[in-house]
Tab-separated table of C-alpha atoms and ligand atoms in Angstrom:
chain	number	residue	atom	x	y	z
A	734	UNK	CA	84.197	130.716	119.060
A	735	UNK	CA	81.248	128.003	119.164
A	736	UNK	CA	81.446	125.538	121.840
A	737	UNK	CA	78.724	122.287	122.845
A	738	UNK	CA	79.705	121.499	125.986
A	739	UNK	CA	77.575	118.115	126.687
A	740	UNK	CA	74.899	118.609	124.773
A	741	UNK	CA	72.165	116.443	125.171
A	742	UNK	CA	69.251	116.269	122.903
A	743	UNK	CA	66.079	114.361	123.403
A	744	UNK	CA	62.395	113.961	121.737
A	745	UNK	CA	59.910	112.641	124.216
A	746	UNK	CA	62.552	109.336	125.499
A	747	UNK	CA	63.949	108.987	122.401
A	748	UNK	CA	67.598	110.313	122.908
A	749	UNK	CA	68.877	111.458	119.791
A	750	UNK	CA	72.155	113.630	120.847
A	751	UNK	CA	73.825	111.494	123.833
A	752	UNK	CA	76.827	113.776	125.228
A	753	UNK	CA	78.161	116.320	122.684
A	754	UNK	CA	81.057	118.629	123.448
A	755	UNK	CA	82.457	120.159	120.526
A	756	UNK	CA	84.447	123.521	119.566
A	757	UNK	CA	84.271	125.141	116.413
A	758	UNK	CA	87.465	127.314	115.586
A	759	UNK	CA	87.158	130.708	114.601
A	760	UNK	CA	87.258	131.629	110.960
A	761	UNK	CA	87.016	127.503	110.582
A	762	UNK	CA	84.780	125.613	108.074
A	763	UNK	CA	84.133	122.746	109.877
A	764	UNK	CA	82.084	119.907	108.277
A	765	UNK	CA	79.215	117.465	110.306
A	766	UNK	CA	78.462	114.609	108.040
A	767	UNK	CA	77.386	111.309	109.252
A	768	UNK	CA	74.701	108.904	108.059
A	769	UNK	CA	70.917	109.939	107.848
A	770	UNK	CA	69.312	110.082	111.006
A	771	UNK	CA	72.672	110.172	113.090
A	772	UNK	CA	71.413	114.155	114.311
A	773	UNK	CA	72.824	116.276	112.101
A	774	UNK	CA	70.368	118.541	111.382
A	775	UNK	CA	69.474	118.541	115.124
A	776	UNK	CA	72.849	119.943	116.186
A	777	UNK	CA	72.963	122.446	114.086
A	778	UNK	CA	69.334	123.470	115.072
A	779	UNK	CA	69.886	123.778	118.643
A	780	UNK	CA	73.053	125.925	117.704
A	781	UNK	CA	70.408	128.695	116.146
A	782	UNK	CA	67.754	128.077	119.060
A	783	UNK	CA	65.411	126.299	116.323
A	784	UNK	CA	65.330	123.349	118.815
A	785	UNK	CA	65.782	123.395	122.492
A	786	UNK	CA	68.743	121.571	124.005
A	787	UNK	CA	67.553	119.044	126.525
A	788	UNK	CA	70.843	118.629	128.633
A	789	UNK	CA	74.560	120.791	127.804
A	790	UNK	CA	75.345	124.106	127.178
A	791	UNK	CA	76.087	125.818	123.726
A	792	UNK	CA	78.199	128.988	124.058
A	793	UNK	CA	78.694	131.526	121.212
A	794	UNK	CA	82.007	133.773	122.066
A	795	UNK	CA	82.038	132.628	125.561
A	796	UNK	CA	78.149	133.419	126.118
A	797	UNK	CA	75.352	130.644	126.651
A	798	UNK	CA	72.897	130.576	124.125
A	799	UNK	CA	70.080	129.974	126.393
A	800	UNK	CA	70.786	133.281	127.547
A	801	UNK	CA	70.651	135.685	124.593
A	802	UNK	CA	68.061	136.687	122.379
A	803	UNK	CA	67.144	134.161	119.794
A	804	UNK	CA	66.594	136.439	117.106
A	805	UNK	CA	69.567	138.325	117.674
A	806	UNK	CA	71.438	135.168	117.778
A	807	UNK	CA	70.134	134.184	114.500
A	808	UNK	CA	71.420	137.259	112.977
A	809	UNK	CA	74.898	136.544	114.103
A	810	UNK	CA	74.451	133.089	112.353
A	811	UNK	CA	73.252	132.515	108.708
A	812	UNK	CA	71.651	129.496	107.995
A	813	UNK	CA	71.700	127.956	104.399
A	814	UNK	CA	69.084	125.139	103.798
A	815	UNK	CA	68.026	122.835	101.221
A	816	UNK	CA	66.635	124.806	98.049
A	817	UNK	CA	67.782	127.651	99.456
A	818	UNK	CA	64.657	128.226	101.860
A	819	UNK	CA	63.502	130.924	99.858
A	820	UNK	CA	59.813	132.492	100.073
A	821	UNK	CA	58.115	131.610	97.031
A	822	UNK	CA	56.047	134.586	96.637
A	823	UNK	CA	58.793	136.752	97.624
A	824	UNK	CA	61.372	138.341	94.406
A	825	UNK	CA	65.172	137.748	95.084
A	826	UNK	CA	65.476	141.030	96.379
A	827	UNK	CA	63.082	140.507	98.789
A	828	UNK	CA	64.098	137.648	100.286
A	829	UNK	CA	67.531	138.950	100.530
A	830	UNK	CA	66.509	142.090	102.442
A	831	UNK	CA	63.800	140.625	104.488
A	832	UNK	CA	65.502	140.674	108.002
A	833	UNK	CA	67.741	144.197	107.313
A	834	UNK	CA	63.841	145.411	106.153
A	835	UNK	CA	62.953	144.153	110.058
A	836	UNK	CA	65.668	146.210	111.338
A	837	UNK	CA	64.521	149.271	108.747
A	838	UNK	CA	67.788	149.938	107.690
A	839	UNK	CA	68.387	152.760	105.361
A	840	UNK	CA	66.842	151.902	101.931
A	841	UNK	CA	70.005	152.668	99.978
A	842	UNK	CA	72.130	151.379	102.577
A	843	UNK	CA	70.044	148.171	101.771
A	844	UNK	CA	70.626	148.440	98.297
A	845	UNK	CA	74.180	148.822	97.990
A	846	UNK	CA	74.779	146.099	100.018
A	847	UNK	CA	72.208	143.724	98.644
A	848	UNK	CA	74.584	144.540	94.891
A	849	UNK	CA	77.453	143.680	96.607
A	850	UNK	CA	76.121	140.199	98.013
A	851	UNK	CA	74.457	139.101	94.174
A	852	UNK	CA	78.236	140.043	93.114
A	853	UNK	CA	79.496	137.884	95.727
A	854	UNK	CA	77.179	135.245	94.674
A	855	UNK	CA	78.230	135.769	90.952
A	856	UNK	CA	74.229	136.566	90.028
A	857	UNK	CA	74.215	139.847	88.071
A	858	UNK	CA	71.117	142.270	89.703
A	859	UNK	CA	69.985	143.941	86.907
A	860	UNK	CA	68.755	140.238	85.530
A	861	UNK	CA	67.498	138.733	88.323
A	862	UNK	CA	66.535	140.697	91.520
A	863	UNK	CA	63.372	141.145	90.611
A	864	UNK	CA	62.893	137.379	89.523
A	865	UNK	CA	60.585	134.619	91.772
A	866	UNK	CA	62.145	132.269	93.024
A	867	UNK	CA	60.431	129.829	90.547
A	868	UNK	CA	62.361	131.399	87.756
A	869	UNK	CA	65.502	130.598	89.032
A	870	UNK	CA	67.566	127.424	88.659
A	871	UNK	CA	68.122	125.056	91.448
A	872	UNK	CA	71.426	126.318	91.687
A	873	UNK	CA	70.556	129.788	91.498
A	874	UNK	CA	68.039	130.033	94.056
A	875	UNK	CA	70.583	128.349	96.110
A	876	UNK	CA	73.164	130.900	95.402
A	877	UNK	CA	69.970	133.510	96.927
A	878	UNK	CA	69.654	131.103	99.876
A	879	UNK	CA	73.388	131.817	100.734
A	880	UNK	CA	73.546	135.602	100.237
A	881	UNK	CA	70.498	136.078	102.290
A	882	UNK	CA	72.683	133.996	105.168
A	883	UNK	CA	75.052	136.414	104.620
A	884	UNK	CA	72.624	139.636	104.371
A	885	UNK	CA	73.392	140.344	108.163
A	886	UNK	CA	77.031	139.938	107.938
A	887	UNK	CA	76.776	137.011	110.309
A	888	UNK	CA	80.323	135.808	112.179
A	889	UNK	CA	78.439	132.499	111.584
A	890	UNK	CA	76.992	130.709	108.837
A	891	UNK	CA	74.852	126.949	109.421
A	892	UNK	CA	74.653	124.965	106.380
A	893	UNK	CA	72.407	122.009	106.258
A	894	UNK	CA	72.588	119.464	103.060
A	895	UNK	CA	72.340	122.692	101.085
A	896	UNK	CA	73.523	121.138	97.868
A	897	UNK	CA	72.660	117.798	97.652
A	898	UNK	CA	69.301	118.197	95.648
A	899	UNK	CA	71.450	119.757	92.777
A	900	UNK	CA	72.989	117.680	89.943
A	901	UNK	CA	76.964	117.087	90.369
A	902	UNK	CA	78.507	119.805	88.289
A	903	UNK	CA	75.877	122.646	89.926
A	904	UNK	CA	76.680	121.356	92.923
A	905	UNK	CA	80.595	120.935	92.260
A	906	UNK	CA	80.021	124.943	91.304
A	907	UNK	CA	78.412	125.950	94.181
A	908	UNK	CA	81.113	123.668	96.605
A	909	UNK	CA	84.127	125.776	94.798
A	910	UNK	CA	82.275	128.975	95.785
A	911	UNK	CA	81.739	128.018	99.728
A	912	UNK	CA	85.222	127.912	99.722
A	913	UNK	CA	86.057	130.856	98.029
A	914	UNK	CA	83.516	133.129	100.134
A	915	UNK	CA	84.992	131.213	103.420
A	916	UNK	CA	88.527	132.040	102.080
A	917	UNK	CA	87.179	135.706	101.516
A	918	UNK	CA	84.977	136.398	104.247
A	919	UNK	CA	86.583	135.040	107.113
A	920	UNK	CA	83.776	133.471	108.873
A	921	UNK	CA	83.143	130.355	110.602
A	922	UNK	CA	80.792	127.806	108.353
A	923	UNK	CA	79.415	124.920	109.646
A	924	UNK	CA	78.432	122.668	106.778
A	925	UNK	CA	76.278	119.438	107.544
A	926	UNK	CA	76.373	116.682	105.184
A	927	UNK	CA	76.123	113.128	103.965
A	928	UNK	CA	78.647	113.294	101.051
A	929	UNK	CA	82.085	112.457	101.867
A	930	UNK	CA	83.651	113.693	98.782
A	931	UNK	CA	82.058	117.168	99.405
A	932	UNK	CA	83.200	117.194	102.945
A	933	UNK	CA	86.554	116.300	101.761
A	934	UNK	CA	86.802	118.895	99.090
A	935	UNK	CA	85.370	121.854	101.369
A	936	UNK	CA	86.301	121.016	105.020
A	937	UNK	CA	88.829	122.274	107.565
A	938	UNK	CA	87.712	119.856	109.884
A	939	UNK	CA	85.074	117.054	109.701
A	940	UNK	CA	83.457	116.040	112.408
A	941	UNK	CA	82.112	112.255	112.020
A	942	UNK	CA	78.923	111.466	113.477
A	943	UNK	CA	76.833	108.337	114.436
A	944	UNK	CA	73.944	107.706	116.506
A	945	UNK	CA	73.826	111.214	117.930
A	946	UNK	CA	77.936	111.007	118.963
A	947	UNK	CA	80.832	112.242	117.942
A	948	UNK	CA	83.302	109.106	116.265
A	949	UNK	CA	85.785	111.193	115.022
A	950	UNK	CA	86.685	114.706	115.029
A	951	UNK	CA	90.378	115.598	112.421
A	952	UNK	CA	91.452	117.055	109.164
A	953	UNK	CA	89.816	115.437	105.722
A	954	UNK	CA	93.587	114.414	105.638
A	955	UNK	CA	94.076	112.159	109.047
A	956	UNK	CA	90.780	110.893	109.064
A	957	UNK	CA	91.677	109.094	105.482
A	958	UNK	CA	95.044	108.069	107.162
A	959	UNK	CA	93.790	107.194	110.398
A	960	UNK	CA	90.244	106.289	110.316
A	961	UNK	CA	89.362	106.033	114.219
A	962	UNK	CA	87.480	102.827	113.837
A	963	UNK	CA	85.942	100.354	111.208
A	964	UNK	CA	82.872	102.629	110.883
A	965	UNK	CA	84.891	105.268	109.809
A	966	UNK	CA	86.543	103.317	107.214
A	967	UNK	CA	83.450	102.159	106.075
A	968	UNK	CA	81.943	105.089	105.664
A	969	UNK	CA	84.974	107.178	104.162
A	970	UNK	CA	85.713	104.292	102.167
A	971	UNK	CA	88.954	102.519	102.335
A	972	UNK	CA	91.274	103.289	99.744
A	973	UNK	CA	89.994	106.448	99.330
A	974	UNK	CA	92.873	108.370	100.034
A	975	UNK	CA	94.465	107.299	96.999
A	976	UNK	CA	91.227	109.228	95.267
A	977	UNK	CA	92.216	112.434	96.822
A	978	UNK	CA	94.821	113.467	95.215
A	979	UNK	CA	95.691	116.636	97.214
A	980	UNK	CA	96.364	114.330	100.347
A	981	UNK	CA	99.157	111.840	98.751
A	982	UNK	CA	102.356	113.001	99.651
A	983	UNK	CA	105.995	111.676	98.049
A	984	UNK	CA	106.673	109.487	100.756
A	985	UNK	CA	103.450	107.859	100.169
A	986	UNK	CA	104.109	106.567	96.880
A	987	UNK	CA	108.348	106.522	97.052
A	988	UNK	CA	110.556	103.313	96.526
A	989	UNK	CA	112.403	103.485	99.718
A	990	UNK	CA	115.260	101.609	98.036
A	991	UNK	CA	116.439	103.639	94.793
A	992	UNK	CA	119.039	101.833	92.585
A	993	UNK	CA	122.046	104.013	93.537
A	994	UNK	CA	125.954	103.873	93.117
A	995	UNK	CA	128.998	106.646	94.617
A	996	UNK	CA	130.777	108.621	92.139
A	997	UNK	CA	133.848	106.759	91.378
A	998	UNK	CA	131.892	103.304	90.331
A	999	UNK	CA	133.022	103.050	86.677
A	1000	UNK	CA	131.247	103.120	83.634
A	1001	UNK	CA	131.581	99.043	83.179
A	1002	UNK	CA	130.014	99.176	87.059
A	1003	UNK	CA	127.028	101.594	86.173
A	1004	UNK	CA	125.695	99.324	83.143
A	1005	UNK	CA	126.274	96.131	85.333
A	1006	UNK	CA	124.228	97.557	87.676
A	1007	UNK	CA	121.301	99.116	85.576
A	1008	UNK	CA	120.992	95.559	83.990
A	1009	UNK	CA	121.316	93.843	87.162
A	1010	UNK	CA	118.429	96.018	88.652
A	1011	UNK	CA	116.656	96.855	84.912
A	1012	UNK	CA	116.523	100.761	86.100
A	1013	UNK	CA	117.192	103.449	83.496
A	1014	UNK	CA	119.057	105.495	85.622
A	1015	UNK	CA	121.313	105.219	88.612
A	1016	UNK	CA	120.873	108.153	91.659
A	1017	UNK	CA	124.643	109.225	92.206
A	1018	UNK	CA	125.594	109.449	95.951
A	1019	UNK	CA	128.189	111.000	98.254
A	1020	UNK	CA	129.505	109.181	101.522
A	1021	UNK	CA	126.689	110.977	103.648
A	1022	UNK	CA	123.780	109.614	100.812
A	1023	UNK	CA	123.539	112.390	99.665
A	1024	UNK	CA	122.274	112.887	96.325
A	1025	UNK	CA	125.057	114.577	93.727
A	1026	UNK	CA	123.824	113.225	90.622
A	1027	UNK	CA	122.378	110.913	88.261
A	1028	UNK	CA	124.103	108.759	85.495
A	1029	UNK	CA	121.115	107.500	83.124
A	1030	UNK	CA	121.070	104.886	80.785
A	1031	UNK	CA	120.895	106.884	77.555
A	1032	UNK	CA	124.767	108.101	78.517
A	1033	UNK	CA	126.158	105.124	78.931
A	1034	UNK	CA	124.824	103.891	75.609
A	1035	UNK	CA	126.774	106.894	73.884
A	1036	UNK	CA	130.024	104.416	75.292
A	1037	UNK	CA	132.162	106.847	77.299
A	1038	UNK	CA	135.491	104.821	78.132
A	1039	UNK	CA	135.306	101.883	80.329
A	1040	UNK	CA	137.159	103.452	83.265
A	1041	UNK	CA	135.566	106.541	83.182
A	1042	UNK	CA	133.562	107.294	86.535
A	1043	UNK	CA	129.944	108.230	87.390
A	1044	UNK	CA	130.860	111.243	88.771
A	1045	UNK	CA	132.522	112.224	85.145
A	1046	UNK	CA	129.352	111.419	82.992
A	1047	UNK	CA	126.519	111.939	85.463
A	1048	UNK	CA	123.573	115.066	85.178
A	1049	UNK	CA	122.872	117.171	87.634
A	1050	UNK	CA	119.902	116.680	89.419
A	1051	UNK	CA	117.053	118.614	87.650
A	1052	UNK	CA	114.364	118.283	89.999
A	1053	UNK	CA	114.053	116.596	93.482
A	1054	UNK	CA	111.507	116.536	96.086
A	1055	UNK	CA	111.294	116.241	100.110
A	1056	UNK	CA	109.032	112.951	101.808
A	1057	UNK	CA	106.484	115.423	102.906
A	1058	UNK	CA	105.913	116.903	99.151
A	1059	UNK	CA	102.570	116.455	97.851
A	1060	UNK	CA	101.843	115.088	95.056
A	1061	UNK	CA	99.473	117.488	94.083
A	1062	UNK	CA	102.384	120.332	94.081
A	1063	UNK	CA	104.587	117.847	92.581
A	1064	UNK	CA	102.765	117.591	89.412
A	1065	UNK	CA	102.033	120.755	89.244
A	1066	UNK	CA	105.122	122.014	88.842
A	1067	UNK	CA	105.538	119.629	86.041
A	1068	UNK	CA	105.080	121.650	83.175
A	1069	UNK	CA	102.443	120.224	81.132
A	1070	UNK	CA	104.215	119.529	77.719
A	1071	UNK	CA	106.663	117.272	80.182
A	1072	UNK	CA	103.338	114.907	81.624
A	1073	UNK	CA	104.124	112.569	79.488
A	1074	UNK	CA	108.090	111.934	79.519
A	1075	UNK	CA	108.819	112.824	83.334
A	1076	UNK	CA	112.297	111.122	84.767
A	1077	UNK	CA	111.947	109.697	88.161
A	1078	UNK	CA	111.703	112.032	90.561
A	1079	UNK	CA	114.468	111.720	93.437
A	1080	UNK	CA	113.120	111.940	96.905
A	1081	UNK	CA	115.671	113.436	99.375
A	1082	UNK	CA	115.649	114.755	103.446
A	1083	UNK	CA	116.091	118.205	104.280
A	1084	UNK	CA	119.959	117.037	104.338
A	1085	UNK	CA	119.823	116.399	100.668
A	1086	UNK	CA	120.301	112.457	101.610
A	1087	UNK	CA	118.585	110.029	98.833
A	1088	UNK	CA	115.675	108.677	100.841
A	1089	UNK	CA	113.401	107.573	97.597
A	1090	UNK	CA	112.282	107.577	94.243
A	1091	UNK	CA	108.897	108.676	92.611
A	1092	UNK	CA	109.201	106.775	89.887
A	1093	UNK	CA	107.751	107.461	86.530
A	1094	UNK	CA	105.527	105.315	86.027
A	1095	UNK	CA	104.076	105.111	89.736
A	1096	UNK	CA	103.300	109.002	89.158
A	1097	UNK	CA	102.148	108.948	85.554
A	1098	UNK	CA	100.304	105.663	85.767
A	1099	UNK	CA	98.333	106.291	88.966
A	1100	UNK	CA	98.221	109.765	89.610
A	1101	UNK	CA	98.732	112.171	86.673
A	1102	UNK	CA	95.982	110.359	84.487
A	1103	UNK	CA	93.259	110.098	86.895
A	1104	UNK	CA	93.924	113.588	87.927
A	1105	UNK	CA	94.238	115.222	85.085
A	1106	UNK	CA	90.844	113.609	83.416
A	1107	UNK	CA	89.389	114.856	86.698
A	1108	UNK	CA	90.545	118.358	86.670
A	1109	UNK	CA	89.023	118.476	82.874
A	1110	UNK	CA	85.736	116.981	84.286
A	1111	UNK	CA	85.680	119.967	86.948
A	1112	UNK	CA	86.339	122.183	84.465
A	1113	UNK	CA	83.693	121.177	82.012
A	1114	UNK	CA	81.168	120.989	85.246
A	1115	UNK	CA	81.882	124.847	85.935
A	1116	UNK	CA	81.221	125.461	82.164
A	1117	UNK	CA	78.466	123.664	81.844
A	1118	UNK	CA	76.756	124.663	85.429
A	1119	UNK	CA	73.409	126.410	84.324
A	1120	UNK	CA	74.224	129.396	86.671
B	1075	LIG	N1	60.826	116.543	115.911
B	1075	LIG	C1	61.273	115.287	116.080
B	1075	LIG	N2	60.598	114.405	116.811
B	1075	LIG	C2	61.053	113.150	117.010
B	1075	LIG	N3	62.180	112.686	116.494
B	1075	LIG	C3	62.921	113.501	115.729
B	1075	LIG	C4	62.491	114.852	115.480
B	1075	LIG	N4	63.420	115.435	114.702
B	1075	LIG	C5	64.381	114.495	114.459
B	1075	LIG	N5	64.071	113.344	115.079
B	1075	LIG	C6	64.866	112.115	115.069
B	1075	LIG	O1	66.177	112.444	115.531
B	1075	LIG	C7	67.136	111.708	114.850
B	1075	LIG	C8	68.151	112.662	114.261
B	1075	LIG	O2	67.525	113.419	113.258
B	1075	LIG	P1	68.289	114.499	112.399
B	1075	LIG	O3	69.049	115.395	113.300
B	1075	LIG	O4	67.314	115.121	111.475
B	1075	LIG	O5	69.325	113.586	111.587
B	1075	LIG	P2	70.254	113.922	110.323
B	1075	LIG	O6	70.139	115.374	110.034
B	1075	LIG	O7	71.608	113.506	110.757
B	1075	LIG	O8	69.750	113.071	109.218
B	1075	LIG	C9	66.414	110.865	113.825
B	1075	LIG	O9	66.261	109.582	114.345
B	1075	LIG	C10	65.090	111.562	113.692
B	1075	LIG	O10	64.094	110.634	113.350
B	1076	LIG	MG1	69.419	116.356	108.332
């Protein structure tokens, strides 16, 4: 575990980290992002001992920093910079064995494992270990820049704005594959940025900065819910929780007041009351509220007798979800052919009592469009990525 217990930082009297205590979970990937200038990039660097601390205490699995070898710390945590820091004169092999050559590991040792990083990268050795830097893309010497973080099996890796000089579907690329390698390797990642959507698509945690302090420390999720202050709105955006998709749940976007009738309302009652309300279906309930059915409009129009009940030409209930349901599960178990022709979607407690209604055109409307012209941008971005 990584801990800043009141970490100060300071150059000459300008104080740029005030009072900084911070933990970083194990196996977490835990996002700094802020606005430029806000010390970022300094908090990260006194974490590696590239910058002294001038105040506080920064302990690494219960030890103090200060106290351990710098370069042995280092090797415990890979750091991932800007065009992937790579030595220009240096091949890709070479800058991915540079540190285990320091330590003169076995040669083939060395070799196997630099294969299995390019694989983990997704760059195939045979073409490019023995290219320069220069002959890379942007997004493939980045790809270098993180397997050489990861050449010393680090149980930490520091990443500092390492995508944002790519273009958007590179960097959308190399995004999915931080997560995948922090879902695979189980190690901590600390990921310093400016972009909020990145942070929101990669992050465990994200810790908002300004002015060298801490403004709010929660999941992507409750920091779009609850923004701590008007900064943080500002900065995240406000209304942008309806943009991420993954954090709208069925409560969110429910009627709380379904058009709904018990099972022995008649047929004569069920059209009254789908005029009345100009719903196309009425949710069927039992004395508790809870949800035994649904009469829809398209029945009733086939004229069953008069005094025939709800209960005696209602449908079962196909499909129904729970408050806490996210959307993002929601439509995905709507098979595709079905996007475009969904019912409402009933919305009931863990009691099976009617609390709600997704309604059709709520879902399809604002959701399933945006999302699904998204998901075939994404797509196309991967495609498309030069590496
Ligand atoms: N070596 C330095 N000497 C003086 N001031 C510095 C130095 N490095 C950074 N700063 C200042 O510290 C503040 C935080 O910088 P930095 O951590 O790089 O911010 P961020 O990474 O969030 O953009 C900025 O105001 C910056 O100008
Ligand atoms: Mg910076």
């Amino acid at each position: 575990m990584l801990r800043l217990e009141h970490v100060q930082k300071r150059f000459k009297d300008k104080v740029v980290i005030k009072d900084l205590s911070l933990e970083v979970h194990d196996g977490e990937l835990l996002v700094l992002i802020g606005p430029s200038g806000c010390g970022k990039t300094t908090t990260l660097k006194m974490m590696n001992r590239l910058l002294p601390l001038s105040g506080g205490h920064i302990y690494v699995d219960g030890e103090d920093i200060a106290a351990l070898d710098p370069v042995k710390l280092r090797r415990n945590m890979g750091y991932v910079i800007q065009q992937g820091g790579l030595f220009p004169h240096m091949t890709v092999r070479q800058n991915i064995e540079i540190i285990e050559k320091l330590e003169k590991r076995p040669k083939d040792e060395m070799t196997e494992r630099t294969r299995s990083l390019m694989a983990m990268i997704g760059l195939d050795p045979e073409e490019y270990l023995d290219r320069y830097p220069a002959e890379l893309s942007g997004g493939q010497q980045q790809r270098v820049g993180v397997a050489r973080a990861l050449a010393t099996d680090p149980e930490y890796v520091l990443f500092d704005e390492p995508f944002s000089a790519l273009d958007p579907p590179t960097r959308m690329a190399l995004q999915d594959e931080v997560v995948s390698l922090h879902e695979k390797l189980n190690k901590t990642m600390i990921f310093v940025t400016h972009d909020m959507d990145e942070a929101i698509k990669i992050a465990d945690r994200i810790c908002l900065m300004k002015d060298g302090e801490i403004v709010q420390l929660d999941t992507s999720e409750n920091i779009l819910r609850h923004p701590a202050n008007a900064f943080v709105s500002e900065f995240v955006g406000s209304g942008r929780i309806w943009s991420a998709p993954e954090f709208i749940r069925a409560q969110d976007i429910m009627i709380d007041h379904p058009v709904k009738c018990r099972g022995d309302l008649t047929v004569e009652g069920c059209i009254i009351r789908l005029q009345e309300y100009r719903v196309s279906s009425l949710m069927v309930v039992d004395k508790a509220g809870r949800l035994i059915g649904v009469v829809d409009k398209s029945v009733l129009i086939k004229r069953p007798k008069p005094d025939a009940q709800a209960d005696a030409v209602m449908r079962p209930v196909r499909f129904s979800v729970h408050p806490e349901d996210q959307l993002i599960d929601i439509v995905k178990a709507i098979p595709p052919e079905d996007v475009g022709r969904i019912n409402d979607i009933p919305v009931v407690d863990s009691e099976n009592r009617l609390v709600g209604l997704v309604t059709n055109n709520n879902i399809v409307s604002k959701f399933i469009r945006p999302w699904l012209a998204d998901t075939e941008a994404d797509e196309e971005g991967r495609v498309t990525a030069d590496d």
